[in-house]
Coordinates of C-alpha atoms in Angstrom, one line a residue:
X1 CA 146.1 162.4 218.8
X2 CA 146.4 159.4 217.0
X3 CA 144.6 156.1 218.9
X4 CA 147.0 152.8 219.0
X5 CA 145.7 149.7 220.0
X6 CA 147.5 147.3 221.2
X7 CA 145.9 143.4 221.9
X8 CA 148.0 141.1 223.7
X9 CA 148.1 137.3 224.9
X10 CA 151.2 137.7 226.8
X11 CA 152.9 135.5 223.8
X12 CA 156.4 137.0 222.6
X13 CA 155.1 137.4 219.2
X14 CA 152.5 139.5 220.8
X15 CA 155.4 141.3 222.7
X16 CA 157.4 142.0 219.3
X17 CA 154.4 143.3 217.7
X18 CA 153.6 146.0 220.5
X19 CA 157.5 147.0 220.2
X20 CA 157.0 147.3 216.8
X21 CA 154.4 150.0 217.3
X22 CA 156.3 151.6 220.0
X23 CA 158.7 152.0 217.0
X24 CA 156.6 152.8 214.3
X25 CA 154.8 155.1 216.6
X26 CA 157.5 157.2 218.2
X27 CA 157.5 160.7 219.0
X28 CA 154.1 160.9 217.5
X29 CA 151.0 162.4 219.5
X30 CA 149.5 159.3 220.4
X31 CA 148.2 156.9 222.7
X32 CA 148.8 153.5 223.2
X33 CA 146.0 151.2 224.6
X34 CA 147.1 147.8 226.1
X35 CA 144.3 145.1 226.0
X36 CA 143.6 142.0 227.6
X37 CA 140.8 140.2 226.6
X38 CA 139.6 137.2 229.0
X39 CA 137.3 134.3 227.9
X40 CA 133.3 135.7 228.8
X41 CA 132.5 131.9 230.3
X42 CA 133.6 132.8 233.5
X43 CA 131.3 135.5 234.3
X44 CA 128.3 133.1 232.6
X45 CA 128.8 130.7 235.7
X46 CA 125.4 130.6 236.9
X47 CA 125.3 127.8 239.1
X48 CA 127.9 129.6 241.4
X49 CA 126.3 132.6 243.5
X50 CA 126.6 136.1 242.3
X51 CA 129.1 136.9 245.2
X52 CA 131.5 134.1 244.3
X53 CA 131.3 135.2 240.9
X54 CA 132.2 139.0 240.9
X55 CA 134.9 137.9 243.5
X56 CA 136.6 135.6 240.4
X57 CA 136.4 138.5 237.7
X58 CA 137.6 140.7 240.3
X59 CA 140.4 138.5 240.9
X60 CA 141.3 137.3 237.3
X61 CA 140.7 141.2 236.3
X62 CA 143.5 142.6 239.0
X63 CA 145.7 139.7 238.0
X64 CA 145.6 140.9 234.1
X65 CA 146.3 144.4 234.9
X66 CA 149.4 143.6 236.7
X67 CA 150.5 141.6 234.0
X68 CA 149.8 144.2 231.8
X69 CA 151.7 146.6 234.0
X70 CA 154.4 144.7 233.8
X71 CA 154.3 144.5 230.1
X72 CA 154.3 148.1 229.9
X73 CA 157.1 149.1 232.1
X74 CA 159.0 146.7 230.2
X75 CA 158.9 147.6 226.8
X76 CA 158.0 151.3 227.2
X77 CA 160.2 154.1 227.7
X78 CA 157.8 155.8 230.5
X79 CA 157.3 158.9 228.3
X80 CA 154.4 157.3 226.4
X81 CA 151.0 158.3 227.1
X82 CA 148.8 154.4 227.7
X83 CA 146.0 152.8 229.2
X84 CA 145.3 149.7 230.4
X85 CA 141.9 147.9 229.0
X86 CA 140.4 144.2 230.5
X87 CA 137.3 142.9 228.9
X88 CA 135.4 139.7 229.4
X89 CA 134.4 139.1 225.9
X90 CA 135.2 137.1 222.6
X91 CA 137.9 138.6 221.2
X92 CA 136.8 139.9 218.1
X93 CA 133.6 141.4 219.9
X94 CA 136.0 143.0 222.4
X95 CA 138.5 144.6 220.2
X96 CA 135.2 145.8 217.8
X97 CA 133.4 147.4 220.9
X98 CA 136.6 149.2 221.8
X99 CA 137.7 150.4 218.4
X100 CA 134.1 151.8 218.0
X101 CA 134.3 153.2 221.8
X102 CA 137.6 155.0 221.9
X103 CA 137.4 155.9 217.9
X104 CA 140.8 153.7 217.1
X105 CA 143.1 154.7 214.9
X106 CA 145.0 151.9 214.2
X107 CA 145.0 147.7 216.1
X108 CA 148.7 146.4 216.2
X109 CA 148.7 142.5 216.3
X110 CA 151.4 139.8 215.7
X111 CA 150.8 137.5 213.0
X112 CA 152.3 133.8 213.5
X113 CA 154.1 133.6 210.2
X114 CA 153.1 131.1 207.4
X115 CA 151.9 128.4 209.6
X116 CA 149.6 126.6 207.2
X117 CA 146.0 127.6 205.2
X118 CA 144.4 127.5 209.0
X119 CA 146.3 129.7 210.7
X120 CA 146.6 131.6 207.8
X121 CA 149.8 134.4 207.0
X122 CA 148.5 136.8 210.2
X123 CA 146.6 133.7 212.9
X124 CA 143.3 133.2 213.2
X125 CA 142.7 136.3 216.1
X126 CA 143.8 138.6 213.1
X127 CA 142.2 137.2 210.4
X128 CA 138.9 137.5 212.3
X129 CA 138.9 141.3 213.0
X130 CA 139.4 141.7 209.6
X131 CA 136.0 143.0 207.6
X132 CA 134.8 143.1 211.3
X133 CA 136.4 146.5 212.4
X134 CA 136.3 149.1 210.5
X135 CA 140.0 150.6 211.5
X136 CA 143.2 149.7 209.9
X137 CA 144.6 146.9 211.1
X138 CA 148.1 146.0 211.0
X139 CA 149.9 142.8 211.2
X140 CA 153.8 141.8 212.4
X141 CA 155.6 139.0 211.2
X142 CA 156.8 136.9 214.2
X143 CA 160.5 137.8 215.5
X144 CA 160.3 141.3 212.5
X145 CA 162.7 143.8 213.9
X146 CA 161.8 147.3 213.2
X147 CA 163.1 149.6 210.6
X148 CA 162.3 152.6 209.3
X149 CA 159.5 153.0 206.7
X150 CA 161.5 153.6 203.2
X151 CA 158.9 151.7 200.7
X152 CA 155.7 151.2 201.2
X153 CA 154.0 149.3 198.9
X154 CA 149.6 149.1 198.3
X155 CA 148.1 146.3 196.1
X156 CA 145.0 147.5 193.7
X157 CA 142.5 146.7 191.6
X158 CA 141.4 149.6 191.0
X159 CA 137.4 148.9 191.5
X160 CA 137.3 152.1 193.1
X161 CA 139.0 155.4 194.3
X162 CA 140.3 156.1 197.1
X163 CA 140.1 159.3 199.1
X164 CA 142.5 161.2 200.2
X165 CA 140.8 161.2 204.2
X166 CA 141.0 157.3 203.1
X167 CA 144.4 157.0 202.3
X168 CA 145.6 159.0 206.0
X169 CA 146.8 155.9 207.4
X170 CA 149.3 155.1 205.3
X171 CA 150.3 159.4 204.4
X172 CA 151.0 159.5 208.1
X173 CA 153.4 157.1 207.9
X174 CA 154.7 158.5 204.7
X175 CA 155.2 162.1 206.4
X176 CA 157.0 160.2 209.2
X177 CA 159.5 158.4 207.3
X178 CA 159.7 160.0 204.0
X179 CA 158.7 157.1 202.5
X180 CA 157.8 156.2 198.7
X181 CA 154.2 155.0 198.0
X182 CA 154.2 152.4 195.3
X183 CA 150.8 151.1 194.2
X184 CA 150.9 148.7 192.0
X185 CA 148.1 146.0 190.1
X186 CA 148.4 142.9 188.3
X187 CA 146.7 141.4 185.3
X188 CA 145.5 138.3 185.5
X189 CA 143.9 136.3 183.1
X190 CA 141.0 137.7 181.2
X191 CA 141.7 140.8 183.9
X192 CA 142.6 143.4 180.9
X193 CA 143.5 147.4 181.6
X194 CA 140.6 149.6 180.5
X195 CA 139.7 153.4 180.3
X196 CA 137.4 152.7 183.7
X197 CA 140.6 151.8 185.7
X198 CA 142.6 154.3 184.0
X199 CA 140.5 156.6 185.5
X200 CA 140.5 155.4 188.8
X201 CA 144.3 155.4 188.5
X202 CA 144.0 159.3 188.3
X203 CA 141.7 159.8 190.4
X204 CA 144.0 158.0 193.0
X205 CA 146.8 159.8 191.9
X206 CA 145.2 163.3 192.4
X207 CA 144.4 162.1 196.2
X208 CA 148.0 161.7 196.4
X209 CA 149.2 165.0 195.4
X210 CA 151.9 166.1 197.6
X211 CA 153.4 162.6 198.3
X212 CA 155.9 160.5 196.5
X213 CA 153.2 158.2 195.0
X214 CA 154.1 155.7 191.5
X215 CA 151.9 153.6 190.0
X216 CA 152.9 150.0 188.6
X217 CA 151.1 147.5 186.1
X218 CA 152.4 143.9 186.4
X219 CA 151.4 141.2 184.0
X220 CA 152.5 137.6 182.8
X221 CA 151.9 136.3 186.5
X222 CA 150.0 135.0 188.8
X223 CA 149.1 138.0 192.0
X224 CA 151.0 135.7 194.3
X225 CA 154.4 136.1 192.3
X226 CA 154.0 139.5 191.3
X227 CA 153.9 140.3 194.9
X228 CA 156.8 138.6 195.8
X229 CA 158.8 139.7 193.0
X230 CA 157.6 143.4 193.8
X231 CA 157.9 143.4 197.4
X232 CA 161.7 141.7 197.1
X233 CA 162.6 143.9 194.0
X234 CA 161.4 147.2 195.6
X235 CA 162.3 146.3 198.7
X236 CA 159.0 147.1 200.5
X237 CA 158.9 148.0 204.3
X238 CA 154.9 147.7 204.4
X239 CA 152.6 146.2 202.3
X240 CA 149.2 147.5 202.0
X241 CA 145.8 146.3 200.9
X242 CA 142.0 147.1 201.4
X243 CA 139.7 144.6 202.3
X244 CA 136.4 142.9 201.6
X245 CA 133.5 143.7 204.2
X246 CA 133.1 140.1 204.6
X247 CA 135.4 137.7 207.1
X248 CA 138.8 137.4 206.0
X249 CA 139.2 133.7 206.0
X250 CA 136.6 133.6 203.6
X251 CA 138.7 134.5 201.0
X252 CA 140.8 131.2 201.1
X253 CA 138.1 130.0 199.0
X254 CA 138.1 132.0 196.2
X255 CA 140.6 134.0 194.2
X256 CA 141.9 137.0 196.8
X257 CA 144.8 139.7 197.0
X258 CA 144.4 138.7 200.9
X259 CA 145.2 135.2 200.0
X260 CA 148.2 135.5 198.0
X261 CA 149.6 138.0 200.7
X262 CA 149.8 134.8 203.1
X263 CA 153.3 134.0 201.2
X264 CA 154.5 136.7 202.7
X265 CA 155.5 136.5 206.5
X266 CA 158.3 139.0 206.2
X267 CA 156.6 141.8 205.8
X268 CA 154.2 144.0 207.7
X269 CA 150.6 143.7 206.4
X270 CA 148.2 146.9 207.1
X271 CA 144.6 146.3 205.8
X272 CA 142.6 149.1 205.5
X273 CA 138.3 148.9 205.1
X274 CA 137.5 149.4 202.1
X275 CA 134.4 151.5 203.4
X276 CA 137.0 153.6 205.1
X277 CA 138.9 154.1 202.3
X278 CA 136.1 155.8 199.8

C-alpha cells in the first residue's frame, strides 16, 4: 500500500494540489494522510498554567480536525482510505517526523508558481523539505488541472546510477499511465560527454528494462532553455529530478538543475533523494 501525504494550510492552492493526488492516485492501493501542522509557540506558553495550556491545544487541535474533515468530505469521493494527522511543530520538522514514522511514500504540496527568487518555483514550505526528507516529494503548479501521465520527463547528470528500487517512484506512475520515460542531459560549457557517463547511461538504462525509457543529449544551451524547449517540445506531464542532500534554497546560489526548473510553473515537479535513488 502506497503512503500519500498530503500537507495542507487550508489555501486553495493547497486544495488543488491534494485533488491533484486524489487524481494521480486513483484506484491505486493507497492511503491518503491529511496534515495540519500548527505553530509549536502555543504549547511553549509557560507563564500560563499547565491546565490552561492543554485546554488551548485541545481546543485549537479539535478545531483543525474538523477543518480537516471538512476538507476531506469535500474533495474525496468517500471510497478512499485517509487519516487525519495535527502536529504542533515547525513544519519541516513535522512533515520529517511523519514521513519517517508512517514510512511515506510520496508528500503532495502546492507550489505558488513563479513568484520571485524568494518564494522560489515550489514556496518556501516546499523548498524546505527538500534534502530534509528523504521521500519523493512532489510539487503542483497553482490552479494545474490534472491529466493523465503521457510524458514524463527526468533531468541527469549522470554523476551516478540509479537503481531500479530507486527509480519505483516514477515506474509506478509509468505502469499507471503508460507513460514514456525521457531522461535527458545537457552540456554545458566545459561539461563534455565522456566514457564515465556513457556508462552510467547504460547502467540506467538496464534498471529500466521493461519500461519505455529514451535517453537525450542536449547541447548549445544554457539548462534553463533546454528544459523549456524539452518539456514544451515533448510535451512533458511531469518533470523529474534528484536532489542535493543539502537545503534546496541553497542552490540559488550556485549553478543548479533545481534552479533552472523554477522557470517552470506549469509543470509538476517530483524530486526524488538522491540517497534514495542509488
Amino acid at each position: 500500500m502506497q503512503k500519500i501525504l498530503l500537507p495542507t494550510d487550508f489555501s486553495e492552492n493547497a486544495r488543488n494540489a491534494i485533488s491533484y493526488a486524489l487524481k494521480l492516485f486513483a484506484d491505486s492501493d493507497c492511503i491518503f494522510y491529511f496534515l495540519h501542522v500548527l505553530p509549536p509557540t502555543l504549547g511553549e506558553r509557560r507563564t500560563v498554567p499547565t491546565s490552561v495550556t492543554n485546554e488551548m491545544l485541545g481546543e485549537a487541535e479539535a478545531k483543525t480536525r474538523e477543518q480537516l474533515k471538512t476538507l476531506i468530505s469535500e474533495v474525496t469521493s468517500g471510497n478512499e482510505k485517509t487519516e487525519i494527522l495535527v502536529k504542533f511543530d515547525l513544519f519541516t520538522d513535522a512533515v520529517a517526523h511523519i514521513a519517517e514514522d508512517k514510512n511515506i511514500d510520496v508528500v503532495v504540496m502546492g507550489s505558488h508558481g513563479a513568484g520571485g527568487v524568494r518564494e522560489f518555483f515550489i514556496g518556501s514550505s516546499t523548498s524546505n523539505l527538500i534534502g530534509h526528507i528523504q521521500c519523493p516529494i512532489l510539487a503542483i503548479p497553482k490552479d494545474l488541472e490534472f491529466e493523465p501521465v503521457n510524458e514524463i520527463g527526468f533531468a541527469t547528470d549522470y554523476s551516478f546510477v540509479y537503481s531500479r528500487k530507486g527509480l519505483e517512484p516514477i515506474f509506478r506512475i509509468a505502469e499507471k499511465f503508460s507513460s514514456h520515460i525521457r531522461f535527458y542531459h545537457v552540456e554545458e560549457g566545459r561539461d563534455e560527454w565522456n566514457d564515465e557517463k556513457e556508462k552510467i547511461r547504460k547502467e540506467i538504462k538496464k534498471a529500466c528494462e521493461g519500461y519505455d525509457a529514451s535517453f537525450y543529449l542536449l547541447t548549445d544551451a544554457p539548462l534553463s532553455t533546454a528544459t523549456r524547449l524539452f518539456v514544451e517540445s515533448r510535451e512533458i506531464d511531469l518533470l523529474c529530478m534528484a536532489a542535493e542532500k543539502r537545503n534546496f534554497m541553497d542552490n540559488l546560489l550556485g549553478k543548479s538543475p533545481v534552479k533552472d526548473m523554477s522557470y517552470h510553473a506549469t509543470t509538476p515537479l517530483l524530486v526524488l533523494h538522491k540517497n534514495t535513488l542509488k
